PDB file of C-alpha atoms in Angstrom:
ATOM      1  CA  MET A   1     -53.403 -26.022 -28.249  1.00  0.00           C
ATOM      2  CA  GLN A   2     -55.141 -23.497 -26.028  1.00  0.00           C
ATOM      3  CA  GLN A   3     -53.751 -25.203 -22.923  1.00  0.00           C
ATOM      4  CA  ILE A   4     -50.120 -24.684 -23.930  1.00  0.00           C
ATOM      5  CA  LYS A   5     -50.876 -21.137 -25.054  1.00  0.00           C
ATOM      6  CA  ASN A   6     -52.455 -20.327 -21.678  1.00  0.00           C
ATOM      7  CA  TYR A   7     -49.440 -21.821 -19.933  1.00  0.00           C
ATOM      8  CA  LEU A   8     -46.919 -19.841 -21.975  1.00  0.00           C
ATOM      9  CA  GLU A   9     -48.882 -16.588 -21.818  1.00  0.00           C
ATOM     10  CA  GLN A  10     -48.566 -16.622 -18.020  1.00  0.00           C
ATOM     11  CA  ILE A  11     -44.922 -15.772 -18.643  1.00  0.00           C
ATOM     12  CA  ALA A  12     -44.850 -13.736 -21.848  1.00  0.00           C
ATOM     13  CA  THR A  13     -46.934 -12.271 -24.623  1.00  0.00           C
ATOM     14  CA  ILE A  14     -46.767 -14.311 -27.814  1.00  0.00           C
ATOM     15  CA  SER A  15     -47.095 -12.655 -31.195  1.00  0.00           C
ATOM     16  CA  ASN A  16     -49.521 -14.205 -33.674  1.00  0.00           C
ATOM     17  CA  SER A  17     -46.744 -15.028 -36.137  1.00  0.00           C
ATOM     18  CA  ASP A  18     -44.618 -16.704 -33.436  1.00  0.00           C
ATOM     19  CA  TRP A  19     -47.629 -18.668 -32.223  1.00  0.00           C
ATOM     20  CA  GLU A  20     -48.511 -19.854 -35.724  1.00  0.00           C
ATOM     21  CA  PHE A  21     -44.961 -20.969 -36.456  1.00  0.00           C
ATOM     22  CA  PHE A  22     -44.609 -22.611 -33.034  1.00  0.00           C
ATOM     23  CA  THR A  23     -47.890 -24.537 -33.284  1.00  0.00           C
ATOM     24  CA  SER A  24     -47.126 -25.657 -36.842  1.00  0.00           C
ATOM     25  CA  LYS A  25     -44.245 -27.671 -35.349  1.00  0.00           C
ATOM     26  CA  LEU A  26     -46.309 -29.356 -32.609  1.00  0.00           C
ATOM     27  CA  GLN A  27     -47.640 -32.866 -33.028  1.00  0.00           C
ATOM     28  CA  ARG A  28     -50.375 -34.251 -30.754  1.00  0.00           C
ATOM     29  CA  ARG A  29     -49.639 -37.780 -29.577  1.00  0.00           C
ATOM     30  CA  ILE A  30     -51.756 -40.050 -27.406  1.00  0.00           C
ATOM     31  CA  ILE A  31     -49.675 -42.439 -25.337  1.00  0.00           C
ATOM     32  CA  PRO A  32     -51.516 -45.521 -24.020  1.00  0.00           C
ATOM     33  CA  LYS A  33     -51.489 -46.237 -20.285  1.00  0.00           C
ATOM     34  CA  LYS A  34     -48.288 -48.033 -19.168  1.00  0.00           C
ATOM     35  CA  ASP A  35     -46.572 -47.444 -22.531  1.00  0.00           C
ATOM     36  CA  VAL A  36     -42.837 -46.719 -22.333  1.00  0.00           C
ATOM     37  CA  PHE A  37     -42.485 -44.069 -25.010  1.00  0.00           C
ATOM     38  CA  LEU A  38     -38.779 -43.424 -24.551  1.00  0.00           C
ATOM     39  CA  LYS A  39     -36.674 -46.505 -23.972  1.00  0.00           C
ATOM     40  CA  LEU A  40     -33.286 -46.842 -22.304  1.00  0.00           C
ATOM     41  CA  ASN A  41     -30.423 -45.905 -24.661  1.00  0.00           C
ATOM     42  CA  ALA A  42     -32.759 -44.278 -27.180  1.00  0.00           C
ATOM     43  CA  ILE A  43     -32.012 -40.690 -28.138  1.00  0.00           C
ATOM     44  CA  GLU A  44     -34.717 -38.293 -26.949  1.00  0.00           C
ATOM     45  CA  ASN A  45     -35.924 -36.452 -30.007  1.00  0.00           C
ATOM     46  CA  HIS A  46     -38.936 -34.682 -28.490  1.00  0.00           C
ATOM     47  CA  ILE A  47     -39.798 -32.076 -25.968  1.00  0.00           C
ATOM     48  CA  SER A  48     -43.447 -32.397 -24.994  1.00  0.00           C
ATOM     49  CA  PHE A  49     -46.190 -30.533 -23.163  1.00  0.00           C
ATOM     50  CA  ILE A  50     -48.656 -32.728 -21.270  1.00  0.00           C
ATOM     51  CA  GLU A  51     -52.261 -31.877 -22.076  1.00  0.00           C
ATOM     52  CA  SER A  52     -53.556 -34.702 -19.880  1.00  0.00           C
ATOM     53  CA  GLY A  53     -52.098 -37.651 -18.012  1.00  0.00           C
ATOM     54  CA  VAL A  54     -49.098 -38.549 -15.871  1.00  0.00           C
ATOM     55  CA  VAL A  55     -45.577 -39.515 -16.978  1.00  0.00           C
ATOM     56  CA  ARG A  56     -42.996 -41.367 -14.896  1.00  0.00           C
ATOM     57  CA  LEU A  57     -39.236 -40.949 -15.374  1.00  0.00           C
ATOM     58  CA  PHE A  58     -37.336 -44.031 -14.247  1.00  0.00           C
ATOM     59  CA  ILE A  59     -34.178 -46.108 -14.490  1.00  0.00           C
ATOM     60  CA  PRO A  60     -35.114 -49.657 -15.494  1.00  0.00           C
ATOM     61  CA  LYS A  61     -33.560 -52.710 -13.877  1.00  0.00           C
ATOM     62  CA  ASP A  62     -33.606 -56.411 -14.766  1.00  0.00           C
ATOM     63  CA  ASP A  63     -35.857 -56.909 -11.738  1.00  0.00           C
ATOM     64  CA  PRO A  64     -38.818 -54.520 -12.196  1.00  0.00           C
ATOM     65  CA  GLU A  65     -39.139 -54.293  -8.393  1.00  0.00           C
ATOM     66  CA  LYS A  66     -35.752 -52.553  -8.319  1.00  0.00           C
ATOM     67  CA  GLU A  67     -36.535 -49.850 -10.892  1.00  0.00           C
ATOM     68  CA  ILE A  68     -35.693 -46.357  -9.685  1.00  0.00           C
ATOM     69  CA  THR A  69     -38.424 -43.781 -10.176  1.00  0.00           C
ATOM     70  CA  PHE A  70     -36.960 -40.308  -9.937  1.00  0.00           C
ATOM     71  CA  GLY A  71     -39.616 -38.054 -11.383  1.00  0.00           C
ATOM     72  CA  PHE A  72     -43.225 -37.518 -12.394  1.00  0.00           C
ATOM     73  CA  SER A  73     -44.672 -35.000 -14.831  1.00  0.00           C
ATOM     74  CA  PHE A  74     -48.305 -33.932 -14.964  1.00  0.00           C
ATOM     75  CA  LYS A  75     -50.868 -31.993 -16.966  1.00  0.00           C
ATOM     76  CA  ASP A  76     -49.644 -28.518 -17.968  1.00  0.00           C
ATOM     77  CA  GLN A  77     -45.972 -29.432 -17.579  1.00  0.00           C
ATOM     78  CA  PHE A  78     -43.196 -30.074 -20.068  1.00  0.00           C
ATOM     79  CA  VAL A  79     -41.601 -33.507 -20.136  1.00  0.00           C
ATOM     80  CA  SER A  80     -38.515 -34.861 -21.849  1.00  0.00           C
ATOM     81  CA  ALA A  81     -35.388 -36.862 -21.163  1.00  0.00           C
ATOM     82  CA  TYR A  82     -33.943 -33.393 -21.384  1.00  0.00           C
ATOM     83  CA  ASP A  83     -30.277 -34.291 -21.007  1.00  0.00           C
ATOM     84  CA  SER A  84     -30.561 -36.717 -23.941  1.00  0.00           C
ATOM     85  CA  PHE A  85     -32.605 -34.149 -25.879  1.00  0.00           C
ATOM     86  CA  LEU A  86     -29.948 -31.450 -25.420  1.00  0.00           C
ATOM     87  CA  THR A  87     -26.951 -33.634 -26.168  1.00  0.00           C
ATOM     88  CA  GLN A  88     -28.649 -35.922 -28.708  1.00  0.00           C
ATOM     89  CA  LYS A  89     -26.971 -38.840 -26.925  1.00  0.00           C
ATOM     90  CA  PRO A  90     -28.668 -42.024 -25.608  1.00  0.00           C
ATOM     91  CA  SER A  91     -30.898 -41.658 -22.571  1.00  0.00           C
ATOM     92  CA  ALA A  92     -29.922 -43.309 -19.282  1.00  0.00           C
ATOM     93  CA  TYR A  93     -33.593 -43.619 -18.299  1.00  0.00           C
ATOM     94  CA  GLN A  94     -37.075 -44.188 -19.670  1.00  0.00           C
ATOM     95  CA  LEU A  95     -40.360 -42.274 -19.895  1.00  0.00           C
ATOM     96  CA  GLN A  96     -43.618 -44.102 -19.234  1.00  0.00           C
ATOM     97  CA  ALA A  97     -47.243 -42.963 -19.378  1.00  0.00           C
ATOM     98  CA  LEU A  98     -48.889 -44.030 -16.105  1.00  0.00           C
ATOM     99  CA  THR A  99     -52.305 -43.070 -17.446  1.00  0.00           C
ATOM    100  CA  GLU A 100     -53.455 -42.519 -20.991  1.00  0.00           C
ATOM    101  CA  THR A 101     -51.507 -39.357 -21.743  1.00  0.00           C
ATOM    102  CA  THR A 102     -51.984 -36.730 -24.416  1.00  0.00           C
ATOM    103  CA  ILE A 103     -48.913 -34.688 -25.275  1.00  0.00           C
ATOM    104  CA  LEU A 104     -47.979 -31.981 -27.735  1.00  0.00           C
ATOM    105  CA  SER A 105     -44.502 -32.828 -29.005  1.00  0.00           C
ATOM    106  CA  MET A 106     -41.858 -30.973 -30.952  1.00  0.00           C
ATOM    107  CA  THR A 107     -38.774 -32.609 -32.440  1.00  0.00           C
ATOM    108  CA  TYR A 108     -35.255 -31.457 -31.745  1.00  0.00           C
ATOM    109  CA  ASP A 109     -34.834 -30.153 -35.308  1.00  0.00           C
ATOM    110  CA  ASP A 110     -38.175 -28.328 -35.209  1.00  0.00           C
ATOM    111  CA  LEU A 111     -37.255 -26.695 -31.895  1.00  0.00           C
ATOM    112  CA  GLN A 112     -33.990 -25.494 -33.437  1.00  0.00           C
ATOM    113  CA  ALA A 113     -36.044 -23.922 -36.249  1.00  0.00           C
ATOM    114  CA  VAL A 114     -38.360 -22.313 -33.673  1.00  0.00           C
ATOM    115  CA  TYR A 115     -35.294 -20.933 -31.846  1.00  0.00           C
ATOM    116  CA  LYS A 116     -34.021 -19.351 -35.064  1.00  0.00           C
ATOM    117  CA  THR A 117     -37.363 -18.016 -36.278  1.00  0.00           C
ATOM    118  CA  THR A 118     -39.287 -16.920 -33.156  1.00  0.00           C
ATOM    119  CA  GLN A 119     -38.985 -15.346 -29.731  1.00  0.00           C
ATOM    120  CA  ILE A 120     -41.149 -18.032 -28.100  1.00  0.00           C
ATOM    121  CA  GLY A 121     -38.713 -20.882 -28.769  1.00  0.00           C
ATOM    122  CA  ASN A 122     -36.118 -19.495 -26.425  1.00  0.00           C
ATOM    123  CA  LEU A 123     -38.834 -19.063 -23.800  1.00  0.00           C
ATOM    124  CA  VAL A 124     -39.910 -22.703 -24.083  1.00  0.00           C
ATOM    125  CA  GLY A 125     -36.323 -23.889 -23.881  1.00  0.00           C
ATOM    126  CA  ARG A 126     -35.586 -21.737 -20.869  1.00  0.00           C
ATOM    127  CA  LEU A 127     -38.798 -22.700 -19.056  1.00  0.00           C
ATOM    128  CA  THR A 128     -38.161 -26.383 -19.587  1.00  0.00           C
ATOM    129  CA  ALA A 129     -34.549 -26.160 -18.452  1.00  0.00           C
ATOM    130  CA  GLU A 130     -35.522 -24.129 -15.381  1.00  0.00           C
ATOM    131  CA  ARG A 131     -38.346 -26.502 -14.434  1.00  0.00           C
ATOM    132  CA  LEU A 132     -36.186 -29.596 -14.789  1.00  0.00           C
ATOM    133  CA  PHE A 133     -33.354 -28.011 -12.812  1.00  0.00           C
ATOM    134  CA  LEU A 134     -35.698 -26.982  -9.994  1.00  0.00           C
ATOM    135  CA  LEU A 135     -37.265 -30.441  -9.821  1.00  0.00           C
ATOM    136  CA  LYS A 136     -33.847 -32.084  -9.697  1.00  0.00           C
ATOM    137  CA  SER A 137     -32.556 -29.665  -7.078  1.00  0.00           C
ATOM    138  CA  LYS A 138     -35.662 -30.008  -4.923  1.00  0.00           C
ATOM    139  CA  ARG A 139     -35.543 -33.807  -5.083  1.00  0.00           C
ATOM    140  CA  GLU A 140     -31.859 -33.869  -4.114  1.00  0.00           C
ATOM    141  CA  GLN A 141     -32.452 -31.502  -1.201  1.00  0.00           C
ATOM    142  CA  ASN A 142     -35.411 -33.577   0.008  1.00  0.00           C
ATOM    143  CA  LEU A 143     -33.384 -36.798  -0.150  1.00  0.00           C
ATOM    144  CA  LEU A 144     -30.573 -35.179   1.840  1.00  0.00           C
ATOM    145  CA  ASN A 145     -32.597 -33.205   4.400  1.00  0.00           C
ATOM    146  CA  LEU A 146     -35.865 -35.044   5.044  1.00  0.00           C
ATOM    147  CA  THR A 147     -36.725 -38.434   6.490  1.00  0.00           C
ATOM    148  CA  ALA A 148     -38.627 -40.884   4.302  1.00  0.00           C
ATOM    149  CA  GLU A 149     -41.810 -40.109   6.238  1.00  0.00           C
ATOM    150  CA  GLU A 150     -41.300 -36.357   5.749  1.00  0.00           C
ATOM    151  CA  ARG A 151     -40.692 -36.884   2.013  1.00  0.00           C
ATOM    152  CA  TYR A 152     -43.890 -38.911   1.749  1.00  0.00           C
ATOM    153  CA  LEU A 153     -45.974 -36.334   3.631  1.00  0.00           C
ATOM    154  CA  LYS A 154     -44.502 -33.465   1.624  1.00  0.00           C
ATOM    155  CA  LEU A 155     -45.154 -35.247  -1.660  1.00  0.00           C
ATOM    156  CA  PHE A 156     -48.836 -35.673  -0.867  1.00  0.00           C
ATOM    157  CA  LYS A 157     -49.241 -32.212   0.562  1.00  0.00           C
ATOM    158  CA  GLU A 158     -47.886 -30.774  -2.702  1.00  0.00           C
ATOM    159  CA  ARG A 159     -49.516 -33.341  -5.019  1.00  0.00           C
ATOM    160  CA  PRO A 160     -52.551 -34.967  -3.323  1.00  0.00           C
ATOM    161  CA  GLU A 161     -53.769 -36.399  -6.635  1.00  0.00           C
ATOM    162  CA  LEU A 162     -50.752 -38.725  -6.758  1.00  0.00           C
ATOM    163  CA  ILE A 163     -52.308 -41.320  -4.483  1.00  0.00           C
ATOM    164  CA  LYS A 164     -55.104 -41.850  -7.006  1.00  0.00           C
ATOM    165  CA  VAL A 165     -53.017 -42.324 -10.145  1.00  0.00           C
ATOM    166  CA  ILE A 166     -49.537 -43.507  -9.183  1.00  0.00           C
ATOM    167  CA  PRO A 167     -48.926 -47.044  -7.885  1.00  0.00           C
ATOM    168  CA  LEU A 168     -47.346 -47.119  -4.433  1.00  0.00           C
ATOM    169  CA  LYS A 169     -44.333 -49.071  -5.706  1.00  0.00           C
ATOM    170  CA  TYR A 170     -43.380 -46.047  -7.836  1.00  0.00           C
ATOM    171  CA  ILE A 171     -43.982 -43.642  -4.976  1.00  0.00           C
ATOM    172  CA  SER A 172     -41.796 -45.706  -2.642  1.00  0.00           C
ATOM    173  CA  SER A 173     -39.000 -45.695  -5.214  1.00  0.00           C
ATOM    174  CA  TYR A 174     -39.416 -41.952  -5.740  1.00  0.00           C
ATOM    175  CA  ILE A 175     -39.044 -41.158  -2.020  1.00  0.00           C
ATOM    176  CA  GLY A 176     -36.144 -43.608  -1.729  1.00  0.00           C
ATOM    177  CA  VAL A 177     -37.611 -46.453   0.338  1.00  0.00           C
ATOM    178  CA  THR A 178     -38.778 -50.006  -0.248  1.00  0.00           C
ATOM    179  CA  ALA A 179     -42.450 -50.764  -0.739  1.00  0.00           C
ATOM    180  CA  GLN A 180     -42.448 -52.447   2.692  1.00  0.00           C
ATOM    181  CA  ALA A 181     -40.988 -49.341   4.361  1.00  0.00           C
ATOM    182  CA  LEU A 182     -43.618 -47.181   2.670  1.00  0.00           C
ATOM    183  CA  SER A 183     -46.312 -49.518   3.949  1.00  0.00           C
ATOM    184  CA  ARG A 184     -44.978 -49.063   7.512  1.00  0.00           C
ATOM    185  CA  ILE A 185     -44.892 -45.269   7.052  1.00  0.00           C
ATOM    186  CA  ARG A 186     -48.482 -45.266   5.811  1.00  0.00           C
ATOM    187  CA  LYS A 187     -49.613 -47.305   8.857  1.00  0.00           C
ATOM    188  CA  ARG A 188     -47.965 -44.815  11.255  1.00  0.00           C
ATOM    189  CA  ILE A 189     -49.658 -41.792   9.671  1.00  0.00           C
TER     190      ILE A 189
END
């Protein structure tokens, strides 16, 4: 719990009563490595803070080689199929733990109670929405403005730990190239 408190206190001061109410709604979950913990067409009912591990956001396909990875979330970040969470409609993508992942989760209904009862709830909602918007915007800009090689180099400059924990097939999908094209890029570098 201290991890999420440290994260949130970088932005705002949290009263003891808000913190107690907020943490009473959190549930720690351990997701096994490779487990898909939100399936396609399921309604996202949780917003979660990653205490440890890596989560992949992806669009599944009949052929697993054609899955589209469009995001990763890491320790000290929030993760959710946020559009499904907000609308309470089925998700168009899945969430998968790439490593054993420990998350602190809050249900949709509990977050609504936190919004009504505390100041911190609105902060969490805003931070999550802002983070997800910035990630989406940055990814779109990179896909439009950078070559595949530039996207690869930028990804590892910003997140060097990725190479150790994320299979290359997911990285190639994330930067918008085939695994073979990524292999050629890696040989050139």
